[in-house]
């Protein structure tokens, strides 16, 4: 295992926080533990050489490896089900009543390998049923990691990831391969999700404001000011009455939060 000097540690922490919002200030051991092998595989013999390389070259592939090593992409279908119940029983009926143009604008921000936006897509299909065809229900799904977006677009999953879906959905919304036992998301559910690379530190400049933003289990890596600033950018990109859903283990700073609190991990912009 390599060692990292205070100076190299601080250089890396400052870069990751400034560019990606990821707060590693208390993660010195994690950095050494998770990066030592990668650094050796890249042909460097010290952290100083590696940090110099990252900061000077800013090579997107190397930075992505760095982010992937230090954060988690863990996710599964129907994760934190209370949100999806609320989405189906409260948010969608409100949207159906109020959206005269029948265009929805839903964002899965930090979508990882796609389980979250595909779950949303399945719920949209369930909710609208026969009315589905007359609505534009496309879901925008973004992540900083090309690797997870590749998996998302591939849309092939292990059975384990589907275990929290309601009975019958695996059959209804996936095709199971007899050879591999893996499940592929059905074409209509897949076609309803648009995947894009997006760094949540960047200005939010999408064409439409959002009715619902799912940003769950992403801000865990961000420190208070970074999180506050992102929540404010989300707020400006939310329609009046629109929702922000965050992970149930995450909290928002009460003093600086422009949304109204609705229930745990669920916030709404005033109508
Ligand atoms: C644990 S996953 C969350 C997946 C899903 N939202 C869920 O709740 O299951 C966190 C994701 O956030 C992404 N992420 C971390 N920092 C990011 C940033 N600055 N911009 C965009 N995505 C980021 C990671 O790449 C990872 O895929």
Short mmCIF file of C-alpha atoms in Angstrom, two decimals, residues 55-258:
data_model
loop_
_atom_site.label_atom_id
_atom_site.label_comp_id
_atom_site.label_asym_id
_atom_site.label_seq_id
_atom_site.Cartn_x
_atom_site.Cartn_y
_atom_site.Cartn_z
CA UNK A 55 -4.48 17.74 -11.99
CA UNK A 56 -2.33 18.51 -15.01
CA UNK A 57 -3.94 16.25 -17.63
CA UNK A 58 -7.54 16.23 -16.36
CA UNK A 59 -8.10 13.16 -18.53
CA UNK A 60 -11.86 12.34 -18.34
CA UNK A 61 -11.30 8.54 -18.30
CA UNK A 62 -8.79 8.73 -15.45
CA UNK A 63 -11.02 11.11 -13.50
CA UNK A 64 -13.93 8.76 -13.98
CA UNK A 65 -11.92 5.85 -12.59
CA UNK A 66 -11.01 8.06 -9.63
CA UNK A 67 -14.68 8.97 -8.97
CA UNK A 68 -15.80 5.37 -9.36
CA UNK A 69 -13.17 4.17 -6.89
CA UNK A 70 -14.18 6.68 -4.25
CA UNK A 71 -17.97 6.72 -4.55
CA UNK A 72 -20.61 4.03 -4.91
CA UNK A 73 -22.96 3.35 -7.79
CA UNK A 74 -25.03 0.92 -5.73
CA UNK A 75 -28.73 0.97 -6.62
CA UNK A 76 -31.64 -1.37 -7.36
CA UNK A 77 -35.17 -1.31 -8.77
CA UNK A 78 -37.88 0.23 -6.52
CA UNK A 79 -35.29 1.45 -4.02
CA UNK A 80 -36.96 3.46 -1.20
CA UNK A 81 -40.44 2.39 -2.24
CA UNK A 82 -42.31 5.08 -0.22
CA UNK A 83 -41.19 7.62 -2.84
CA UNK A 84 -42.61 5.56 -5.68
CA UNK A 85 -45.92 5.08 -3.82
CA UNK A 86 -46.13 8.83 -3.27
CA UNK A 87 -45.19 9.43 -6.91
CA UNK A 88 -47.96 7.12 -8.14
CA UNK A 89 -50.69 8.06 -5.65
CA UNK A 90 -50.12 11.79 -5.16
CA UNK A 91 -47.73 13.35 -7.66
CA UNK A 92 -48.99 11.73 -10.87
CA UNK A 93 -52.71 12.43 -10.17
CA UNK A 94 -51.76 16.09 -9.55
CA UNK A 95 -49.76 16.21 -12.79
CA UNK A 96 -52.51 14.54 -14.77
CA UNK A 97 -55.00 17.13 -13.53
CA UNK A 98 -52.83 20.15 -14.13
CA UNK A 99 -50.66 19.43 -17.19
CA UNK A 100 -52.92 20.55 -20.01
CA UNK A 101 -50.20 19.96 -22.65
CA UNK A 102 -49.74 16.37 -21.42
CA UNK A 103 -45.98 16.75 -21.26
CA UNK A 104 -44.24 15.54 -18.10
CA UNK A 105 -40.74 16.53 -17.12
CA UNK A 106 -39.08 14.10 -14.73
CA UNK A 107 -35.37 13.95 -13.93
CA UNK A 108 -33.41 11.14 -12.32
CA UNK A 109 -30.25 13.06 -11.33
CA UNK A 110 -27.47 10.64 -10.41
CA UNK A 111 -29.27 7.72 -12.04
CA UNK A 112 -26.33 5.30 -11.78
CA UNK A 113 -26.94 2.11 -13.78
CA UNK A 114 -30.56 2.95 -14.64
CA UNK A 115 -32.67 1.09 -12.07
CA UNK A 116 -34.20 4.33 -10.74
CA UNK A 117 -35.31 5.88 -14.07
CA UNK A 118 -36.55 2.51 -15.35
CA UNK A 119 -38.60 2.08 -12.15
CA UNK A 120 -40.10 5.55 -12.79
CA UNK A 121 -40.81 4.55 -16.37
CA UNK A 122 -42.63 1.38 -15.25
CA UNK A 123 -44.74 3.36 -12.78
CA UNK A 124 -45.68 5.84 -15.49
CA UNK A 125 -46.87 2.95 -17.64
CA UNK A 126 -48.81 1.44 -14.72
CA UNK A 127 -50.39 4.74 -13.78
CA UNK A 128 -51.45 5.95 -17.21
CA UNK A 129 -52.49 2.52 -18.52
CA UNK A 130 -54.66 3.08 -21.62
CA UNK A 131 -53.98 6.86 -21.49
CA UNK A 132 -50.21 6.32 -21.71
CA UNK A 133 -50.00 6.94 -25.47
CA UNK A 134 -51.50 10.42 -25.23
CA UNK A 135 -48.83 11.65 -22.77
CA UNK A 136 -45.20 12.60 -23.30
CA UNK A 137 -43.76 10.78 -20.29
CA UNK A 138 -40.05 10.73 -21.13
CA UNK A 139 -37.67 10.63 -18.18
CA UNK A 140 -34.30 12.39 -18.28
CA UNK A 141 -31.64 10.31 -16.52
CA UNK A 142 -28.16 11.72 -15.91
CA UNK A 143 -24.95 10.69 -14.20
CA UNK A 144 -21.36 11.83 -14.22
CA UNK A 145 -20.07 8.31 -14.87
CA UNK A 146 -19.96 7.06 -18.46
CA UNK A 147 -19.43 3.55 -17.15
CA UNK A 148 -22.75 3.37 -15.28
CA UNK A 149 -24.55 5.13 -18.13
CA UNK A 150 -23.25 2.40 -20.42
CA UNK A 151 -24.74 -0.24 -18.12
CA UNK A 152 -28.00 1.74 -17.98
CA UNK A 153 -28.26 1.90 -21.75
CA UNK A 154 -27.46 -1.79 -22.00
CA UNK A 155 -30.41 -2.36 -19.61
CA UNK A 156 -29.45 -5.92 -18.60
CA UNK A 157 -29.77 -6.80 -14.90
CA UNK A 158 -29.29 -9.62 -12.42
CA UNK A 159 -32.41 -11.10 -10.83
CA UNK A 160 -31.25 -9.80 -7.42
CA UNK A 161 -31.71 -6.19 -8.54
CA UNK A 162 -35.39 -6.83 -9.36
CA UNK A 163 -36.34 -8.40 -6.04
CA UNK A 164 -38.26 -5.35 -4.69
CA UNK A 165 -40.44 -4.93 -7.76
CA UNK A 166 -44.11 -5.91 -7.35
CA UNK A 167 -45.01 -9.49 -8.28
CA UNK A 168 -45.46 -9.87 -11.99
CA UNK A 169 -43.39 -6.82 -13.05
CA UNK A 170 -40.33 -8.89 -13.93
CA UNK A 171 -42.44 -10.75 -16.46
CA UNK A 172 -44.30 -7.67 -17.63
CA UNK A 173 -41.39 -5.27 -18.06
CA UNK A 174 -38.35 -7.49 -18.74
CA UNK A 175 -37.26 -10.28 -21.01
CA UNK A 176 -35.41 -13.09 -19.28
CA UNK A 177 -32.57 -14.77 -21.12
CA UNK A 178 -32.78 -18.57 -20.91
CA UNK A 179 -29.02 -18.83 -21.36
CA UNK A 180 -27.75 -16.31 -18.83
CA UNK A 181 -30.75 -15.88 -16.49
CA UNK A 182 -30.31 -12.10 -16.88
CA UNK A 183 -33.22 -9.69 -17.35
CA UNK A 184 -33.38 -7.07 -20.14
CA UNK A 185 -35.71 -4.08 -19.77
CA UNK A 186 -38.51 -4.17 -22.36
CA UNK A 187 -38.11 -1.81 -25.34
CA UNK A 188 -41.04 0.51 -24.47
CA UNK A 189 -39.80 1.10 -20.91
CA UNK A 190 -36.29 1.62 -22.22
CA UNK A 191 -37.38 4.02 -24.96
CA UNK A 192 -39.06 6.24 -22.36
CA UNK A 193 -35.74 7.10 -20.69
CA UNK A 194 -33.17 9.50 -22.15
CA UNK A 195 -29.66 9.07 -20.71
CA UNK A 196 -27.14 11.93 -20.66
CA UNK A 197 -23.80 12.61 -18.99
CA UNK A 198 -24.14 15.50 -16.56
CA UNK A 199 -22.00 16.78 -13.69
CA UNK A 200 -24.31 18.11 -10.98
CA UNK A 201 -21.76 20.85 -10.27
CA UNK A 202 -22.54 22.41 -13.67
CA UNK A 203 -25.30 24.99 -14.31
CA UNK A 204 -28.68 23.34 -14.98
CA UNK A 205 -29.67 24.40 -18.46
CA UNK A 206 -32.19 21.83 -19.70
CA UNK A 207 -34.97 22.97 -22.01
CA UNK A 208 -37.85 22.37 -19.60
CA UNK A 209 -38.25 22.96 -15.89
CA UNK A 210 -38.89 19.78 -13.95
CA UNK A 211 -42.12 18.54 -12.38
CA UNK A 212 -40.20 16.04 -10.29
CA UNK A 213 -36.48 15.69 -9.56
CA UNK A 214 -35.24 12.44 -8.08
CA UNK A 215 -31.75 13.08 -6.67
CA UNK A 216 -31.43 10.23 -4.23
CA UNK A 217 -28.29 8.93 -2.56
CA UNK A 218 -26.09 11.30 -4.56
CA UNK A 219 -25.65 14.29 -2.25
CA UNK A 220 -24.20 12.02 0.46
CA UNK A 221 -20.80 12.85 -0.99
CA UNK A 222 -21.32 16.62 -0.94
CA UNK A 223 -20.54 18.95 1.94
CA UNK A 224 -23.14 21.43 3.30
CA UNK A 225 -22.42 24.48 1.08
CA UNK A 226 -22.12 22.32 -2.07
CA UNK A 227 -25.43 20.64 -1.25
CA UNK A 228 -27.17 23.97 -0.48
CA UNK A 229 -25.98 25.42 -3.79
CA UNK A 230 -27.17 22.35 -5.72
CA UNK A 231 -30.57 22.38 -4.00
CA UNK A 232 -30.94 26.03 -5.02
CA UNK A 233 -30.09 25.17 -8.63
CA UNK A 234 -32.66 22.35 -8.49
CA UNK A 235 -35.20 24.80 -7.05
CA UNK A 236 -34.71 27.23 -9.95
CA UNK A 237 -35.17 24.30 -12.35
CA UNK A 238 -38.42 23.10 -10.69
CA UNK A 239 -41.93 24.16 -11.82
CA UNK A 240 -44.17 25.75 -9.16
CA UNK A 241 -45.70 22.84 -7.23
CA UNK A 242 -42.92 20.50 -8.41
CA UNK A 243 -41.09 18.05 -6.16
CA UNK A 244 -37.53 17.23 -5.09
CA UNK A 245 -37.00 13.70 -3.74
CA UNK A 246 -33.72 12.94 -1.96
CA UNK A 247 -32.39 9.76 -0.31
CA UNK A 248 -33.97 8.84 3.03
CA UNK A 249 -30.57 8.86 4.75
CA UNK A 250 -29.82 12.39 3.51
CA UNK A 251 -30.97 15.65 5.07
CA UNK A 252 -31.34 19.18 3.75
CA UNK A 253 -30.23 22.23 5.68
CA UNK A 254 -33.51 23.63 7.08
CA UNK A 255 -32.30 27.23 7.13
CA UNK A 256 -31.24 27.35 3.47
CA UNK A 257 -33.80 25.05 1.89
CA UNK A 258 -36.18 26.94 -0.43
#
